[in-house]
CSV table of C-alpha atoms in Angstrom, one decimal:
chain,number,residue,atom,x,y,z
A,1,UNK,CA,125.8,97.2,109.8
A,2,UNK,CA,125.7,94.0,111.9
A,3,UNK,CA,125.4,94.0,115.7
A,4,UNK,CA,127.4,91.2,117.3
A,5,UNK,CA,125.8,89.2,120.1
A,6,UNK,CA,128.1,87.8,122.9
A,7,UNK,CA,126.5,85.0,124.8
A,8,UNK,CA,128.9,84.9,127.8
A,9,UNK,CA,132.3,86.0,128.9
A,10,UNK,CA,132.8,85.9,132.7
A,11,UNK,CA,135.8,85.6,135.0
A,12,UNK,CA,135.9,85.3,138.8
A,13,UNK,CA,138.5,87.2,140.7
A,14,UNK,CA,138.3,85.6,144.1
A,15,UNK,CA,140.3,82.9,145.8
A,16,UNK,CA,139.7,79.4,147.2
A,17,UNK,CA,141.1,75.9,146.6
A,18,UNK,CA,138.6,73.1,146.3
A,19,UNK,CA,136.8,72.0,143.1
A,20,UNK,CA,133.1,72.0,142.5
A,21,UNK,CA,132.1,74.3,145.2
A,22,UNK,CA,130.8,77.7,146.2
A,23,UNK,CA,133.4,80.3,147.2
A,24,UNK,CA,132.9,83.2,149.5
A,25,UNK,CA,133.5,86.4,147.5
A,26,UNK,CA,134.2,88.3,150.7
A,27,UNK,CA,137.4,86.3,151.2
A,28,UNK,CA,139.7,87.9,148.7
A,29,UNK,CA,143.1,87.9,150.4
A,30,UNK,CA,144.4,84.4,149.6
A,31,UNK,CA,147.5,83.8,147.4
A,32,UNK,CA,147.0,84.3,143.6
A,33,UNK,CA,145.0,81.7,141.8
A,34,UNK,CA,144.6,80.8,138.2
A,35,UNK,CA,141.2,81.6,136.7
A,36,UNK,CA,139.9,79.4,133.8
A,37,UNK,CA,136.8,80.1,131.8
A,38,UNK,CA,135.9,77.6,129.1
A,39,UNK,CA,132.6,76.6,127.5
A,40,UNK,CA,133.1,73.5,125.3
A,41,UNK,CA,130.4,72.5,122.8
A,42,UNK,CA,130.0,70.7,119.4
A,43,UNK,CA,130.8,73.5,117.0
A,44,UNK,CA,134.5,72.5,116.3
A,45,UNK,CA,136.1,75.5,118.0
A,46,UNK,CA,136.7,76.1,121.7
A,47,UNK,CA,138.5,78.9,123.5
A,48,UNK,CA,140.1,78.8,126.9
A,49,UNK,CA,140.4,82.1,128.7
A,50,UNK,CA,143.1,82.2,131.4
A,51,UNK,CA,143.6,85.0,133.9
A,52,UNK,CA,144.8,85.5,137.5
A,53,UNK,CA,142.8,86.4,140.6
A,54,UNK,CA,143.0,89.9,141.9
A,55,UNK,CA,143.2,90.4,145.6
A,56,UNK,CA,140.7,92.6,147.3
A,57,UNK,CA,143.4,95.1,148.3
A,58,UNK,CA,144.6,95.5,144.7
A,59,UNK,CA,143.6,98.5,142.6
A,60,UNK,CA,141.1,97.6,139.9
A,61,UNK,CA,142.5,99.2,136.8
A,62,UNK,CA,140.0,97.5,134.4
A,63,UNK,CA,142.8,95.4,133.0
A,64,UNK,CA,143.0,91.6,133.2
A,65,UNK,CA,145.7,90.1,135.4
A,66,UNK,CA,147.8,88.0,133.0
A,67,UNK,CA,149.5,84.9,134.4
A,68,UNK,CA,152.6,83.5,132.8
A,69,UNK,CA,151.2,80.2,131.5
A,70,UNK,CA,153.8,77.4,131.4
A,71,UNK,CA,151.5,74.8,129.9
A,72,UNK,CA,147.8,74.3,129.0
A,73,UNK,CA,146.4,70.8,128.3
A,74,UNK,CA,143.1,70.2,126.6
A,75,UNK,CA,141.9,66.5,126.8
A,76,UNK,CA,138.8,65.0,125.2
A,77,UNK,CA,137.9,61.5,126.5
A,78,UNK,CA,141.5,61.2,127.9
A,79,UNK,CA,143.2,62.1,124.6
A,80,UNK,CA,145.3,65.3,124.4
A,81,UNK,CA,144.3,67.7,121.7
A,82,UNK,CA,146.4,70.5,120.1
A,83,UNK,CA,145.9,74.0,121.2
A,84,UNK,CA,147.3,77.4,120.1
A,85,UNK,CA,147.9,80.7,121.8
A,86,UNK,CA,145.8,83.5,120.4
A,87,UNK,CA,147.4,87.0,120.1
A,88,UNK,CA,145.9,89.8,122.1
A,89,UNK,CA,145.8,91.6,125.4
A,90,UNK,CA,144.1,88.7,127.2
A,91,UNK,CA,145.4,85.2,127.5
A,92,UNK,CA,143.3,83.0,125.2
A,93,UNK,CA,144.0,79.6,123.8
A,94,UNK,CA,141.9,77.8,121.2
A,95,UNK,CA,141.4,74.3,119.8
A,96,UNK,CA,139.7,73.3,116.6
A,97,UNK,CA,138.9,69.8,117.8
A,98,UNK,CA,135.2,69.0,117.0
A,99,UNK,CA,133.7,67.6,120.1
A,100,UNK,CA,130.5,65.4,120.1
A,101,UNK,CA,127.6,64.9,122.5
A,102,UNK,CA,128.8,62.9,125.5
A,103,UNK,CA,132.5,63.8,125.2
A,104,UNK,CA,134.3,64.5,128.4
A,105,UNK,CA,136.6,67.5,128.4
A,106,UNK,CA,139.4,68.2,130.9
A,107,UNK,CA,141.4,71.5,131.0
A,108,UNK,CA,144.6,71.7,132.9
A,109,UNK,CA,146.7,74.9,133.4
A,110,UNK,CA,150.1,75.4,135.0
A,111,UNK,CA,151.3,79.0,135.5
A,112,UNK,CA,154.4,80.3,137.2
A,113,UNK,CA,154.3,80.9,141.0
A,114,UNK,CA,150.8,79.5,141.3
A,115,UNK,CA,149.3,76.0,141.9
A,116,UNK,CA,148.4,73.9,138.9
A,117,UNK,CA,144.6,73.8,138.2
A,118,UNK,CA,142.2,71.6,136.3
A,119,UNK,CA,138.5,71.1,135.7
A,120,UNK,CA,136.3,68.7,133.8
A,121,UNK,CA,132.9,68.8,132.1
A,122,UNK,CA,130.8,66.9,129.5
A,123,UNK,CA,128.9,67.9,126.4
A,124,UNK,CA,125.2,67.4,127.0
A,125,UNK,CA,122.7,66.2,124.5
A,126,UNK,CA,120.8,69.0,122.7
A,127,UNK,CA,117.1,69.0,123.3
A,128,UNK,CA,115.3,70.2,120.1
A,129,UNK,CA,112.8,73.0,119.9
A,130,UNK,CA,109.9,71.0,118.5
A,131,UNK,CA,107.7,74.0,117.5
A,132,UNK,CA,107.8,77.8,117.5
A,133,UNK,CA,105.0,80.3,117.1
A,134,UNK,CA,104.5,84.1,117.5
A,135,UNK,CA,101.7,86.5,118.0
A,136,UNK,CA,101.8,90.2,117.9
A,137,UNK,CA,99.6,92.0,120.4
A,138,UNK,CA,98.9,95.7,121.1
A,139,UNK,CA,100.0,98.8,119.2
A,140,UNK,CA,102.5,101.6,119.6
A,141,UNK,CA,104.4,101.6,122.9
A,142,UNK,CA,102.1,98.7,124.1
A,143,UNK,CA,103.0,96.4,121.2
A,144,UNK,CA,104.5,93.1,122.3
A,145,UNK,CA,105.8,90.0,120.5
A,146,UNK,CA,104.6,86.9,122.2
A,147,UNK,CA,106.7,83.9,121.2
A,148,UNK,CA,106.1,80.3,122.3
A,149,UNK,CA,108.5,77.4,122.0
A,150,UNK,CA,107.7,73.7,122.6
A,151,UNK,CA,110.3,71.2,124.0
A,152,UNK,CA,110.2,67.6,125.2
A,153,UNK,CA,112.3,67.2,128.3
A,154,UNK,CA,114.0,63.7,128.7
A,155,UNK,CA,112.6,62.0,131.8
A,156,UNK,CA,114.6,61.4,134.9
A,157,UNK,CA,117.8,63.1,133.9
A,158,UNK,CA,117.8,66.3,136.0
A,159,UNK,CA,118.3,68.5,132.9
A,160,UNK,CA,119.3,72.2,132.9
A,161,UNK,CA,118.6,74.7,130.2
A,162,UNK,CA,118.9,78.3,129.1
A,163,UNK,CA,117.0,80.2,126.4
A,164,UNK,CA,118.1,83.3,124.5
A,165,UNK,CA,116.2,85.3,121.9
A,166,UNK,CA,117.7,87.4,119.1
A,167,UNK,CA,115.6,89.8,117.1
A,168,UNK,CA,116.7,90.4,113.5
A,169,UNK,CA,115.8,93.2,111.1
A,170,UNK,CA,116.7,93.6,107.4
A,171,UNK,CA,115.9,97.2,106.3
A,172,UNK,CA,115.9,98.8,102.9
A,173,UNK,CA,117.9,101.7,104.3
A,174,UNK,CA,120.7,102.3,106.8
A,175,UNK,CA,121.6,105.1,109.2
A,176,UNK,CA,125.0,106.8,109.1
A,177,UNK,CA,126.7,110.0,110.4
A,178,UNK,CA,127.2,113.0,108.2
A,179,UNK,CA,130.2,115.4,108.6
A,180,UNK,CA,128.5,117.4,111.3
A,181,UNK,CA,127.8,114.3,113.3
A,182,UNK,CA,124.1,114.1,112.6
A,183,UNK,CA,122.3,110.9,111.7
A,184,UNK,CA,121.1,110.5,108.1
A,185,UNK,CA,119.2,107.8,106.4
A,186,UNK,CA,120.8,106.2,103.3
A,187,UNK,CA,119.4,103.9,100.6
A,188,UNK,CA,121.8,101.1,101.5
A,189,UNK,CA,120.2,97.9,103.0
A,190,UNK,CA,121.1,97.1,106.6
A,191,UNK,CA,121.0,94.1,108.9
A,192,UNK,CA,120.4,94.6,112.6
A,193,UNK,CA,120.4,92.0,115.4
A,194,UNK,CA,119.6,92.5,119.1
A,195,UNK,CA,119.5,90.3,122.2
A,196,UNK,CA,115.9,90.5,123.6
A,197,UNK,CA,114.8,91.2,127.1
A,198,UNK,CA,112.2,88.5,128.0
A,199,UNK,CA,109.5,89.5,130.5
A,200,UNK,CA,110.1,86.6,132.8
A,201,UNK,CA,107.0,87.2,135.0
A,202,UNK,CA,104.9,85.7,132.2
A,203,UNK,CA,106.8,82.3,132.1
A,204,UNK,CA,106.7,80.1,135.2
A,205,UNK,CA,110.0,78.5,134.5
A,206,UNK,CA,111.7,81.8,134.4
A,207,UNK,CA,109.9,83.7,137.2
A,208,UNK,CA,111.3,81.8,140.2
A,209,UNK,CA,112.8,83.8,143.0
A,210,UNK,CA,116.5,84.2,143.6
A,211,UNK,CA,118.0,85.4,146.9
A,212,UNK,CA,117.7,89.1,146.0
A,213,UNK,CA,114.0,88.7,145.1
A,214,UNK,CA,113.3,87.0,148.4
A,215,UNK,CA,114.8,89.9,150.3
A,216,UNK,CA,112.7,92.4,148.3
A,217,UNK,CA,109.6,90.3,148.1
A,218,UNK,CA,109.6,90.5,144.3
A,219,UNK,CA,108.6,87.8,141.9
A,220,UNK,CA,110.5,88.7,138.7
A,221,UNK,CA,114.1,87.7,138.2
A,222,UNK,CA,117.0,89.4,136.5
A,223,UNK,CA,119.3,87.3,134.2
A,224,UNK,CA,122.9,88.3,133.2
A,225,UNK,CA,123.5,88.6,129.4
A,226,UNK,CA,119.8,87.9,128.9
A,227,UNK,CA,120.7,84.3,129.3
A,228,UNK,CA,117.6,82.8,130.9
A,229,UNK,CA,118.5,79.7,132.8
A,230,UNK,CA,116.0,77.1,134.2
A,231,UNK,CA,115.8,73.5,135.3
A,232,UNK,CA,113.4,70.7,134.5
A,233,UNK,CA,112.3,70.2,138.1
A,234,UNK,CA,108.7,71.0,137.3
A,235,UNK,CA,108.6,69.6,133.8
A,236,UNK,CA,110.6,66.4,134.1
A,237,UNK,CA,109.8,64.1,131.2
A,238,UNK,CA,107.0,66.3,129.9
A,239,UNK,CA,106.3,68.2,126.7
A,240,UNK,CA,106.1,71.9,127.6
A,241,UNK,CA,105.4,75.2,125.9
A,242,UNK,CA,107.3,78.2,127.1
A,243,UNK,CA,105.9,81.7,126.8
A,244,UNK,CA,108.5,84.3,125.8
A,245,UNK,CA,107.0,87.8,125.9
A,246,UNK,CA,109.1,90.6,124.3
A,247,UNK,CA,108.4,94.2,123.8
A,248,UNK,CA,108.6,95.7,120.3
A,249,UNK,CA,112.1,96.9,119.5
A,250,UNK,CA,111.6,99.7,116.9
A,251,UNK,CA,112.8,102.6,119.1
A,252,UNK,CA,116.1,103.5,120.7
A,253,UNK,CA,118.2,101.5,118.2
A,254,UNK,CA,121.9,102.1,118.8
A,255,UNK,CA,123.7,103.3,115.6
A,256,UNK,CA,127.5,102.8,115.8
A,257,UNK,CA,129.9,105.6,115.3
A,258,UNK,CA,133.6,104.9,114.4
A,259,UNK,CA,134.8,106.8,117.5
A,260,UNK,CA,133.3,104.0,119.6
A,261,UNK,CA,130.1,105.9,120.4
A,262,UNK,CA,126.5,105.1,119.8
A,263,UNK,CA,123.5,107.2,118.9
A,264,UNK,CA,119.9,106.0,119.5
A,265,UNK,CA,117.5,106.3,116.6
A,266,UNK,CA,114.2,104.7,115.6
A,267,UNK,CA,113.4,102.0,112.9
A,268,UNK,CA,110.4,102.8,110.8
A,269,UNK,CA,108.2,99.8,110.2
A,270,UNK,CA,107.8,100.7,106.5
A,271,UNK,CA,111.6,100.5,106.1
A,272,UNK,CA,111.7,96.9,107.4
A,273,UNK,CA,111.8,94.2,104.6
A,274,UNK,CA,112.3,91.2,106.9
A,275,UNK,CA,111.7,90.8,110.6
A,276,UNK,CA,112.4,87.6,112.5
A,277,UNK,CA,113.3,86.0,115.8
A,278,UNK,CA,115.9,83.4,116.4
A,279,UNK,CA,115.3,81.4,119.6
A,280,UNK,CA,118.2,79.3,121.0
A,281,UNK,CA,117.6,76.6,123.5
A,282,UNK,CA,120.8,75.7,125.4
A,283,UNK,CA,121.2,72.4,127.1
A,284,UNK,CA,123.7,73.2,129.8
A,285,UNK,CA,125.5,71.1,132.4
A,286,UNK,CA,124.7,71.4,136.1
A,287,UNK,CA,128.0,73.3,136.7
A,288,UNK,CA,127.0,75.8,134.0
A,289,UNK,CA,123.6,76.3,135.6
A,290,UNK,CA,125.1,76.6,139.1
A,291,UNK,CA,127.7,79.1,137.9
A,292,UNK,CA,125.1,81.4,136.2
A,293,UNK,CA,122.7,81.1,139.1
A,294,UNK,CA,125.3,82.2,141.5
A,295,UNK,CA,126.3,85.2,139.3
A,296,UNK,CA,122.6,86.1,138.9
A,297,UNK,CA,122.2,86.1,142.7
A,298,UNK,CA,125.4,88.2,143.2
A,299,UNK,CA,124.7,90.8,140.5
A,300,UNK,CA,120.9,91.0,140.6
A,301,UNK,CA,120.1,94.6,139.8
A,302,UNK,CA,117.3,95.0,142.2
A,303,UNK,CA,119.6,94.0,145.1
A,304,UNK,CA,121.9,96.8,144.2
A,305,UNK,CA,119.1,99.3,143.7
A,306,UNK,CA,117.9,98.6,147.2
A,307,UNK,CA,121.2,99.4,148.7
A,308,UNK,CA,121.6,96.1,150.4
A,309,UNK,CA,125.1,94.9,150.8
A,310,UNK,CA,125.2,91.1,150.8
A,311,UNK,CA,128.1,89.0,149.7
A,312,UNK,CA,126.8,86.0,147.8
A,313,UNK,CA,129.0,82.9,147.1
A,314,UNK,CA,130.2,82.1,143.6
A,315,UNK,CA,130.2,78.6,142.1
A,316,UNK,CA,133.4,77.2,140.6
A,317,UNK,CA,134.4,73.7,139.5
A,318,UNK,CA,138.1,74.5,139.0
A,319,UNK,CA,140.3,72.4,141.2
A,320,UNK,CA,142.8,74.6,143.2
A,321,UNK,CA,141.7,77.6,141.1
A,322,UNK,CA,138.8,79.7,140.1
A,323,UNK,CA,136.4,80.1,137.2
A,324,UNK,CA,134.3,77.6,135.3
A,325,UNK,CA,134.7,74.8,132.7
A,326,UNK,CA,131.2,74.0,131.6
A,327,UNK,CA,129.8,72.2,128.5
A,328,UNK,CA,126.6,73.0,126.6
A,329,UNK,CA,124.7,72.2,123.4
A,330,UNK,CA,122.2,74.1,121.4
A,331,UNK,CA,119.1,73.9,119.2
A,332,UNK,CA,117.7,76.8,117.3
A,333,UNK,CA,114.6,77.8,115.4
A,334,UNK,CA,113.7,81.0,113.5
A,335,UNK,CA,110.2,82.5,113.1
A,336,UNK,CA,109.6,85.2,110.5
A,337,UNK,CA,107.1,87.9,111.3
A,338,UNK,CA,107.6,89.9,108.1
A,339,UNK,CA,109.3,89.0,104.8
A,340,UNK,CA,110.2,85.5,103.6
A,341,UNK,CA,113.0,82.9,103.6
């Protein structure tokens, strides 16, 4: 039973008309705009998600507004690449062109009864994780995994990053439902993967204040999709070791049921044959960073919990439309806490 991790899927449903800007989310009554979300990298497969903005007065049914796309162009370094339409409820296009570091990508979309839109981005150079280490501290509910990764920031480039941690278990048993709906342990091996929640207050690069934290006089920061963004402003050109503190993840594990429901159970340490962490360091473009930073500011959980109603601007680089086209690159390292290669 494998848990699938989704890094990012986001669409903006507001309206404006100038590229590379912040848009006021409170202004939702302009004519319909095309929304593009695309995140090119070097893996040889890129999807382009196209939708249509929803006016503030429209009923939110949970469904995506589907524009009638007349044409979609995907250019790499000025050369048009082939794209194909993917079947499904949403409007997705894909290309199998393998991009390289430094490539410039331009996406253009023309849809019926709406202005044509376009956006550009580049594929940044990956910054390697030079070293990774882990230390387990505490016991029981106070047990934590303290990871550390070392990176060398290129000097004078104004780099932007994100880090994400996935915890992996291989167990000698699995958990399934019996006919009465109860959870039973079987002797079939299982593989479990989970996105980790990093305690950002222990890492200076991640504990900076956003707008919501300033209002509430809080130092910790919330990150959407556990996608922890940061800049090299304080580490420009330096070798730096990040501290990623993560609570032990043996309890409250969601077990999937076919009806689309989950049941929480516990993993016994004696059942785990392999336990590891994968740390991914994302090198992201400034537009990627600005987009995620604006979403973090808008949806910060503590702002909502405080009952404060503040409309934050959302960043977009789509000319005459909405959304984001933003490149990234990655480096990864695994550290094994139990088991072997």
